mmCIF file of C-alpha atoms in Angstrom:
data_model
loop_
_atom_site.group_PDB
_atom_site.id
_atom_site.type_symbol
_atom_site.label_atom_id
_atom_site.label_comp_id
_atom_site.label_asym_id
_atom_site.label_seq_id
_atom_site.Cartn_x
_atom_site.Cartn_y
_atom_site.Cartn_z
ATOM 1 C CA UNK A 2 -5.335 -41.466 94.544
ATOM 2 C CA UNK A 3 -7.763 -38.696 95.502
ATOM 3 C CA UNK A 4 -9.220 -36.658 92.676
ATOM 4 C CA UNK A 5 -8.345 -33.014 92.621
ATOM 5 C CA UNK A 6 -11.212 -30.695 93.406
ATOM 6 C CA UNK A 7 -11.806 -26.969 93.448
ATOM 7 C CA UNK A 8 -13.944 -25.233 96.087
ATOM 8 C CA UNK A 9 -16.152 -22.379 95.037
ATOM 9 C CA UNK A 10 -17.518 -20.197 97.840
ATOM 10 C CA UNK A 11 -20.582 -18.072 97.316
ATOM 11 C CA UNK A 12 -20.919 -15.147 99.761
ATOM 12 C CA UNK A 13 -24.307 -13.468 99.829
ATOM 13 C CA UNK A 14 -24.732 -9.740 100.443
ATOM 14 C CA UNK A 15 -27.154 -10.549 103.251
ATOM 15 C CA UNK A 16 -26.564 -12.464 106.418
ATOM 16 C CA UNK A 17 -27.028 -15.818 104.726
ATOM 17 C CA UNK A 18 -24.372 -18.379 105.385
ATOM 18 C CA UNK A 19 -21.517 -18.806 102.921
ATOM 19 C CA UNK A 20 -22.134 -21.611 100.493
ATOM 20 C CA UNK A 21 -19.349 -23.864 99.341
ATOM 21 C CA UNK A 22 -19.323 -25.961 96.169
ATOM 22 C CA UNK A 23 -16.686 -28.491 95.333
ATOM 23 C CA UNK A 24 -16.012 -29.050 91.617
ATOM 24 C CA UNK A 25 -13.775 -31.734 90.364
ATOM 25 C CA UNK A 26 -10.969 -30.726 88.001
ATOM 26 C CA UNK A 27 -11.980 -33.344 85.469
ATOM 27 C CA UNK A 28 -15.430 -31.756 85.225
ATOM 28 C CA UNK A 29 -13.920 -28.361 84.524
ATOM 29 C CA UNK A 30 -11.735 -29.892 81.866
ATOM 30 C CA UNK A 31 -14.776 -31.525 80.261
ATOM 31 C CA UNK A 32 -16.699 -28.247 80.398
ATOM 32 C CA UNK A 33 -13.739 -26.400 78.837
ATOM 33 C CA UNK A 34 -13.419 -28.981 76.099
ATOM 34 C CA UNK A 35 -17.157 -28.750 75.454
ATOM 35 C CA UNK A 36 -17.001 -24.939 75.243
ATOM 36 C CA UNK A 37 -14.086 -25.159 72.831
ATOM 37 C CA UNK A 38 -15.962 -27.687 70.720
ATOM 38 C CA UNK A 39 -19.052 -25.491 70.650
ATOM 39 C CA UNK A 40 -16.945 -22.441 69.753
ATOM 40 C CA UNK A 41 -15.198 -24.389 67.001
ATOM 41 C CA UNK A 42 -18.499 -25.649 65.669
ATOM 42 C CA UNK A 43 -19.903 -22.131 65.782
ATOM 43 C CA UNK A 44 -16.873 -20.728 63.982
ATOM 44 C CA UNK A 45 -16.999 -23.532 61.418
ATOM 45 C CA UNK A 46 -20.713 -23.001 60.866
ATOM 46 C CA UNK A 47 -20.183 -19.271 60.449
ATOM 47 C CA UNK A 48 -17.393 -19.803 57.928
ATOM 48 C CA UNK A 49 -19.489 -22.382 56.095
ATOM 49 C CA UNK A 50 -22.403 -19.953 55.975
ATOM 50 C CA UNK A 51 -20.288 -17.193 54.477
ATOM 51 C CA UNK A 52 -18.741 -19.660 52.015
ATOM 52 C CA UNK A 53 -22.179 -20.870 50.955
ATOM 53 C CA UNK A 54 -23.365 -17.257 50.681
ATOM 54 C CA UNK A 55 -20.324 -16.403 48.565
ATOM 55 C CA UNK A 56 -20.840 -19.473 46.369
ATOM 56 C CA UNK A 57 -24.487 -18.526 45.949
ATOM 57 C CA UNK A 58 -23.494 -15.003 44.868
ATOM 58 C CA UNK A 59 -20.909 -16.399 42.457
ATOM 59 C CA UNK A 60 -23.431 -18.891 41.115
ATOM 60 C CA UNK A 61 -25.900 -16.075 40.562
ATOM 61 C CA UNK A 62 -23.239 -14.100 38.685
ATOM 62 C CA UNK A 63 -22.297 -17.188 36.681
ATOM 63 C CA UNK A 64 -25.953 -17.807 35.817
ATOM 64 C CA UNK A 65 -26.305 -14.221 34.647
ATOM 65 C CA UNK A 66 -23.096 -14.495 32.604
ATOM 66 C CA UNK A 67 -24.303 -17.812 31.215
ATOM 67 C CA UNK A 68 -27.563 -16.221 30.132
ATOM 68 C CA UNK A 69 -25.616 -13.346 28.548
ATOM 69 C CA UNK A 70 -23.292 -15.769 26.749
ATOM 70 C CA UNK A 71 -26.248 -17.782 25.518
ATOM 71 C CA UNK A 72 -27.775 -14.614 24.119
ATOM 72 C CA UNK A 73 -24.483 -13.669 22.474
ATOM 73 C CA UNK A 74 -24.096 -17.189 21.091
ATOM 74 C CA UNK A 75 -27.592 -17.000 19.641
ATOM 75 C CA UNK A 76 -26.719 -13.643 18.091
ATOM 76 C CA UNK A 77 -23.523 -15.140 16.609
ATOM 77 C CA UNK A 78 -25.508 -18.044 15.141
ATOM 78 C CA UNK A 79 -28.014 -15.628 13.605
ATOM 79 C CA UNK A 80 -25.190 -13.517 12.148
ATOM 80 C CA UNK A 81 -23.531 -16.633 10.720
ATOM 81 C CA UNK A 82 -26.854 -17.611 9.148
ATOM 82 C CA UNK A 83 -27.221 -14.117 7.667
ATOM 83 C CA UNK A 84 -23.634 -14.025 6.362
ATOM 84 C CA UNK A 85 -23.953 -17.526 4.949
ATOM 85 C CA UNK A 86 -27.205 -16.673 3.178
ATOM 86 C CA UNK A 87 -25.683 -13.471 1.794
ATOM 87 C CA UNK A 88 -22.607 -15.302 0.509
ATOM 88 C CA UNK A 89 -24.799 -17.932 -1.128
ATOM 89 C CA UNK A 90 -26.804 -15.205 -2.889
ATOM 90 C CA UNK A 91 -23.599 -13.456 -3.951
ATOM 91 C CA UNK A 92 -22.228 -16.717 -5.327
ATOM 92 C CA UNK A 93 -25.382 -17.383 -7.348
ATOM 93 C CA UNK A 94 -25.333 -13.798 -8.637
ATOM 94 C CA UNK A 95 -21.640 -14.158 -9.469
ATOM 95 C CA UNK A 96 -22.359 -17.306 -11.490
ATOM 96 C CA UNK A 97 -25.172 -15.560 -13.375
ATOM 97 C CA UNK A 98 -22.919 -12.618 -14.215
ATOM 98 C CA UNK A 99 -20.189 -14.958 -15.375
ATOM 99 C CA UNK A 100 -22.656 -16.842 -17.545
ATOM 100 C CA UNK A 101 -23.945 -13.586 -19.048
ATOM 101 C CA UNK A 102 -20.459 -12.156 -19.657
ATOM 102 C CA UNK A 103 -18.968 -15.512 -20.769
ATOM 103 C CA UNK A 104 -16.313 -15.258 -18.063
ATOM 104 C CA UNK A 105 -16.517 -19.029 -17.730
ATOM 105 C CA UNK A 106 -14.820 -19.317 -21.129
ATOM 106 C CA UNK A 107 -11.837 -21.685 -20.562
ATOM 107 C CA UNK A 108 -9.677 -19.405 -22.743
ATOM 108 C CA UNK A 109 -9.895 -16.749 -20.029
ATOM 109 C CA UNK A 110 -8.436 -19.165 -17.438
ATOM 110 C CA UNK A 111 -10.918 -18.001 -14.816
ATOM 111 C CA UNK A 112 -12.263 -20.562 -12.368
ATOM 112 C CA UNK A 113 -16.014 -20.888 -12.134
ATOM 113 C CA UNK A 114 -18.398 -23.480 -10.806
ATOM 114 C CA UNK A 115 -21.282 -24.766 -12.914
ATOM 115 C CA UNK A 116 -24.312 -22.529 -13.088
ATOM 116 C CA UNK A 117 -26.614 -25.520 -13.491
ATOM 117 C CA UNK A 118 -26.639 -28.831 -11.698
ATOM 118 C CA UNK A 119 -25.509 -31.906 -13.530
ATOM 119 C CA UNK A 120 -28.053 -34.643 -14.201
ATOM 120 C CA UNK A 121 -28.531 -36.893 -11.192
ATOM 121 C CA UNK A 122 -27.129 -34.363 -8.745
ATOM 122 C CA UNK A 123 -28.695 -31.700 -6.624
ATOM 123 C CA UNK A 124 -27.411 -28.224 -5.984
ATOM 124 C CA UNK A 125 -26.264 -27.480 -2.440
ATOM 125 C CA UNK A 126 -28.712 -25.363 -0.560
ATOM 126 C CA UNK A 127 -28.039 -22.561 1.826
ATOM 127 C CA UNK A 128 -28.852 -24.796 4.805
ATOM 128 C CA UNK A 129 -26.366 -27.475 3.860
ATOM 129 C CA UNK A 130 -23.625 -24.970 3.166
ATOM 130 C CA UNK A 131 -23.626 -22.525 6.016
ATOM 131 C CA UNK A 132 -26.859 -21.835 7.819
ATOM 132 C CA UNK A 133 -27.951 -25.154 9.319
ATOM 133 C CA UNK A 134 -26.901 -24.449 12.916
ATOM 134 C CA UNK A 135 -27.774 -26.760 15.779
ATOM 135 C CA UNK A 136 -28.741 -25.179 19.076
ATOM 136 C CA UNK A 137 -26.159 -27.359 20.858
ATOM 137 C CA UNK A 138 -23.323 -26.329 18.555
ATOM 138 C CA UNK A 139 -20.086 -25.832 20.432
ATOM 139 C CA UNK A 140 -17.885 -22.714 20.241
ATOM 140 C CA UNK A 141 -15.241 -24.767 18.412
ATOM 141 C CA UNK A 142 -17.811 -25.784 15.803
ATOM 142 C CA UNK A 143 -18.867 -22.142 15.425
ATOM 143 C CA UNK A 144 -15.241 -21.116 14.982
ATOM 144 C CA UNK A 145 -14.909 -23.751 12.281
ATOM 145 C CA UNK A 146 -17.953 -22.335 10.495
ATOM 146 C CA UNK A 147 -16.564 -18.820 10.819
ATOM 147 C CA UNK A 148 -13.270 -19.983 9.285
ATOM 148 C CA UNK A 149 -15.149 -21.526 6.354
ATOM 149 C CA UNK A 150 -17.206 -18.357 5.926
ATOM 150 C CA UNK A 151 -14.013 -16.296 5.946
ATOM 151 C CA UNK A 152 -12.475 -18.522 3.263
ATOM 152 C CA UNK A 153 -15.666 -18.299 1.194
ATOM 153 C CA UNK A 154 -15.745 -14.513 1.550
ATOM 154 C CA UNK A 155 -12.128 -14.326 0.348
ATOM 155 C CA UNK A 156 -12.960 -16.486 -2.675
ATOM 156 C CA UNK A 157 -15.991 -14.353 -3.486
ATOM 157 C CA UNK A 158 -13.883 -11.203 -3.171
ATOM 158 C CA UNK A 159 -11.389 -12.567 -5.711
ATOM 159 C CA UNK A 160 -14.210 -13.566 -8.024
ATOM 160 C CA UNK A 161 -15.823 -10.141 -7.824
ATOM 161 C CA UNK A 162 -12.448 -8.515 -8.493
ATOM 162 C CA UNK A 163 -12.279 -10.552 -11.709
ATOM 163 C CA UNK A 164 -15.766 -9.341 -12.623
ATOM 164 C CA UNK A 165 -14.795 -5.756 -11.824
ATOM 165 C CA UNK A 166 -11.736 -6.044 -14.057
ATOM 166 C CA UNK A 167 -13.893 -7.517 -16.825
ATOM 167 C CA UNK A 168 -16.502 -4.751 -16.637
ATOM 168 C CA UNK A 169 -13.764 -2.110 -16.479
ATOM 169 C CA UNK A 170 -12.305 -3.657 -19.617
ATOM 170 C CA UNK A 171 -15.741 -3.647 -21.242
ATOM 171 C CA UNK A 172 -16.225 0.000 -20.276
ATOM 172 C CA UNK A 173 -12.939 0.852 -21.928
ATOM 173 C CA UNK A 174 -13.866 -1.238 -24.977
ATOM 174 C CA UNK A 175 -17.231 0.543 -25.306
ATOM 175 C CA UNK A 176 -15.496 3.917 -25.055
ATOM 176 C CA UNK A 177 -13.153 2.773 -27.845
ATOM 177 C CA UNK A 178 -15.860 1.441 -30.163
ATOM 178 C CA UNK A 179 -16.495 3.872 -33.074
ATOM 179 C CA UNK A 180 -20.233 4.141 -32.519
ATOM 180 C CA UNK A 181 -20.949 7.639 -33.969
ATOM 181 C CA UNK A 182 -21.234 8.913 -37.524
ATOM 182 C CA UNK A 183 -17.998 10.834 -38.162
ATOM 183 C CA UNK A 184 -19.805 13.340 -40.396
ATOM 184 C CA UNK A 185 -23.368 14.293 -41.273
ATOM 185 C CA UNK A 186 -24.275 13.800 -44.941
ATOM 186 C CA UNK A 187 -25.478 11.025 -47.210
ATOM 187 C CA UNK A 188 -23.747 7.752 -48.050
ATOM 188 C CA UNK A 189 -22.860 7.711 -51.766
ATOM 189 C CA UNK A 190 -20.846 4.508 -51.693
ATOM 190 C CA UNK A 191 -21.244 1.712 -49.176
ATOM 191 C CA UNK A 192 -18.817 -0.887 -47.871
ATOM 192 C CA UNK A 193 -18.194 -3.820 -50.218
ATOM 193 C CA UNK A 194 -17.662 -4.511 -53.884
ATOM 194 C CA UNK A 195 -18.373 -1.582 -56.256
ATOM 195 C CA UNK A 196 -17.502 -0.141 -59.651
ATOM 196 C CA UNK A 197 -14.485 2.155 -59.488
ATOM 197 C CA UNK A 198 -15.646 5.635 -60.609
ATOM 198 C CA UNK A 199 -12.387 6.153 -62.549
ATOM 199 C CA UNK A 200 -11.796 2.737 -64.157
ATOM 200 C CA UNK A 201 -15.287 1.197 -64.053
ATOM 201 C CA UNK A 202 -13.664 -1.985 -62.714
ATOM 202 C CA UNK A 203 -15.329 -3.893 -59.898
ATOM 203 C CA UNK A 204 -13.161 -3.416 -56.801
ATOM 204 C CA UNK A 205 -13.460 -3.746 -53.059
ATOM 205 C CA UNK A 206 -14.479 -0.524 -51.307
ATOM 206 C CA UNK A 207 -13.067 -0.776 -47.753
ATOM 207 C CA UNK A 208 -15.210 1.930 -46.156
ATOM 208 C CA UNK A 209 -18.080 4.393 -46.491
ATOM 209 C CA UNK A 210 -18.136 7.494 -48.680
ATOM 210 C CA UNK A 211 -20.167 10.190 -46.930
ATOM 211 C CA UNK A 212 -20.956 13.143 -49.171
ATOM 212 C CA UNK A 213 -21.126 16.490 -47.373
ATOM 213 C CA UNK A 214 -20.441 20.160 -48.134
ATOM 214 C CA UNK A 215 -16.798 21.222 -48.330
ATOM 215 C CA UNK A 216 -15.570 22.150 -44.833
ATOM 216 C CA UNK A 217 -18.261 20.125 -43.023
ATOM 217 C CA UNK A 218 -17.119 19.056 -39.544
ATOM 218 C CA UNK A 219 -15.632 15.607 -38.982
ATOM 219 C CA UNK A 220 -15.879 14.204 -35.446
ATOM 220 C CA UNK A 221 -14.102 11.374 -33.659
ATOM 221 C CA UNK A 222 -16.547 8.469 -33.320
ATOM 222 C CA UNK A 223 -14.882 7.240 -30.096
ATOM 223 C CA UNK A 224 -11.920 7.758 -27.774
ATOM 224 C CA UNK A 225 -8.485 7.175 -29.216
ATOM 225 C CA UNK A 226 -5.031 8.453 -30.162
ATOM 226 C CA UNK A 227 -4.092 9.997 -33.507
ATOM 227 C CA UNK A 228 -1.339 7.832 -35.022
ATOM 228 C CA UNK A 229 -1.121 9.449 -38.478
ATOM 229 C CA UNK A 230 -1.981 12.837 -39.940
ATOM 230 C CA UNK A 231 -0.706 13.618 -43.431
ATOM 231 C CA UNK A 232 -0.888 12.912 -47.151
ATOM 232 C CA UNK A 233 -1.363 9.346 -48.368
ATOM 233 C CA UNK A 234 -1.659 8.803 -52.121
ATOM 234 C CA UNK A 235 -5.190 8.713 -53.480
ATOM 235 C CA UNK A 236 -6.641 9.305 -49.989
ATOM 236 C CA UNK A 237 -5.311 12.863 -49.953
ATOM 237 C CA UNK A 238 -5.190 14.313 -46.461
ATOM 238 C CA UNK A 239 -5.652 11.369 -44.102
ATOM 239 C CA UNK A 240 -6.146 10.931 -40.362
ATOM 240 C CA UNK A 241 -5.743 7.570 -38.646
ATOM 241 C CA UNK A 242 -6.936 7.104 -35.047
ATOM 242 C CA UNK A 243 -6.015 4.114 -32.896
ATOM 243 C CA UNK A 244 -8.861 3.285 -30.495
ATOM 244 C CA UNK A 245 -7.176 0.315 -28.822
ATOM 245 C CA UNK A 246 -8.293 -3.332 -28.873
ATOM 246 C CA UNK A 247 -6.952 -3.542 -32.451
ATOM 247 C CA UNK A 248 -9.490 -0.980 -33.707
ATOM 248 C CA UNK A 249 -8.359 1.848 -36.006
ATOM 249 C CA UNK A 250 -10.393 4.345 -38.038
ATOM 250 C CA UNK A 251 -9.275 6.173 -41.192
ATOM 251 C CA UNK A 252 -10.576 9.486 -42.587
ATOM 252 C CA UNK A 253 -9.661 10.405 -46.181
ATOM 253 C CA UNK A 254 -9.976 13.332 -48.631
ATOM 254 C CA UNK A 255 -9.942 15.898 -45.788
ATOM 255 C CA UNK A 256 -9.832 19.622 -46.485
ATOM 256 C CA UNK A 257 -7.905 20.241 -43.256
ATOM 257 C CA UNK A 258 -6.840 18.331 -40.146
ATOM 258 C CA UNK A 259 -7.359 19.859 -36.713
ATOM 259 C CA UNK A 260 -5.311 17.285 -34.752
ATOM 260 C CA UNK A 261 -1.818 15.869 -35.147
ATOM 261 C CA UNK A 262 -0.129 12.551 -34.469
ATOM 262 C CA UNK A 263 0.061 11.825 -30.763
ATOM 263 C CA UNK A 264 -3.058 13.810 -29.822
ATOM 264 C CA UNK A 265 -5.656 12.152 -27.609
ATOM 265 C CA UNK A 266 -9.231 12.537 -28.780
ATOM 266 C CA UNK A 267 -12.577 11.886 -27.147
ATOM 267 C CA UNK A 268 -15.800 10.663 -28.681
ATOM 268 C CA UNK A 269 -17.439 13.645 -30.408
ATOM 269 C CA UNK A 270 -14.223 15.721 -30.616
ATOM 270 C CA UNK A 271 -13.840 17.885 -33.747
ATOM 271 C CA UNK A 272 -10.860 16.462 -35.661
ATOM 272 C CA UNK A 273 -11.074 17.601 -39.310
ATOM 273 C CA UNK A 274 -13.147 19.061 -42.135
ATOM 274 C CA UNK A 275 -14.620 17.348 -45.211
ATOM 275 C CA UNK A 276 -12.681 18.028 -48.385
ATOM 276 C CA UNK A 277 -11.900 16.849 -51.900
ATOM 277 C CA UNK A 278 -8.183 16.050 -51.703
ATOM 278 C CA UNK A 279 -6.556 13.036 -53.356
ATOM 279 C CA UNK A 280 -8.381 10.826 -55.825
ATOM 280 C CA UNK A 281 -11.892 12.179 -55.349
ATOM 281 C CA UNK A 282 -14.799 13.125 -57.596
ATOM 282 C CA UNK A 283 -16.307 15.631 -55.136
ATOM 283 C CA UNK A 284 -16.350 16.755 -51.481
ATOM 284 C CA UNK A 285 -16.881 13.746 -49.283
ATOM 285 C CA UNK A 286 -15.403 11.808 -46.362
ATOM 286 C CA UNK A 287 -13.961 8.375 -46.932
ATOM 287 C CA UNK A 288 -14.385 6.564 -43.595
ATOM 288 C CA UNK A 289 -12.885 3.168 -42.739
ATOM 289 C CA UNK A 290 -12.892 0.929 -39.669
ATOM 290 C CA UNK A 291 -10.170 -1.703 -39.422
ATOM 291 C CA UNK A 292 -9.902 -4.392 -36.734
ATOM 292 C CA UNK A 293 -6.431 -5.923 -36.511
ATOM 293 C CA UNK A 294 -5.765 -4.476 -39.949
ATOM 294 C CA UNK A 295 -8.806 -6.062 -41.602
ATOM 295 C CA UNK A 296 -11.441 -3.662 -43.046
ATOM 296 C CA UNK A 297 -14.857 -3.976 -41.427
ATOM 297 C CA UNK A 298 -18.223 -2.527 -42.414
ATOM 298 C CA UNK A 299 -18.409 0.707 -40.350
ATOM 299 C CA UNK A 300 -22.188 0.442 -40.186
ATOM 300 C CA UNK A 301 -22.026 -2.502 -37.767
ATOM 301 C CA UNK A 302 -20.285 -0.268 -35.207
ATOM 302 C CA UNK A 303 -22.494 2.802 -35.585
ATOM 303 C CA UNK A 304 -25.266 2.994 -32.977
ATOM 304 C CA UNK A 305 -26.745 6.314 -34.136
ATOM 305 C CA UNK A 306 -29.638 6.479 -36.550
#
């Protein structure tokens, strides 16, 4: 069977003869297939180029983000180290404060770790607790450390709240401690056993007798509430102030009382005047300090000279 052919005639503009070329159909098909293959390869190469270019751009962005994340991760590690070191210092300071203030006393039911290491053991260091961070540490490991730091911070917060409550209580106790002389004069009879000026018998004197001119000011030695103001047998005119914490003070033989039951007084407040009422041999102030009802030597509370 004869192969199909195509005739191509080339006509020149000049008087040259017409040229004829016969091309087989199979050749044209091969040429067409070749052109299509080349076009496909060109298109594929172009697409591959753009894909590679896009991947390169994305890789560059990823590298930059990776560098940024590494920097942020380093910053997080440094912050964890700093927080861990701070918490360790706070814990050591907390233990010292508790040792000083005896907050580790079991009767207070407050939890506290030992301030000193037991024989044969070593105290944990900052590195072993929080700040020993490997450069290859994973985000999950960092999150675990952050969780432990958060738990430690919560525990320290509770501990410091206990200390705050203790110091607030101590502040209130100091404000309630009768630390001032209630009147200016001279002590004619001290706390303890003495001869009764009326009977000459040896008896217990439960306070201080402070001699002073009639009408001399009497001041509250600390904050408190007046719980009694009136006559009481041999004490004459008497004031009793409750300072809290089981502490009460008593002022006898007063000429006049400037406060009444229920009044709040502050340290240094004017409350009465020295007198000679009741069983008294002369103008003076009888001053007592009682703790839970038991007479105490007032001198051990007075901080003034």
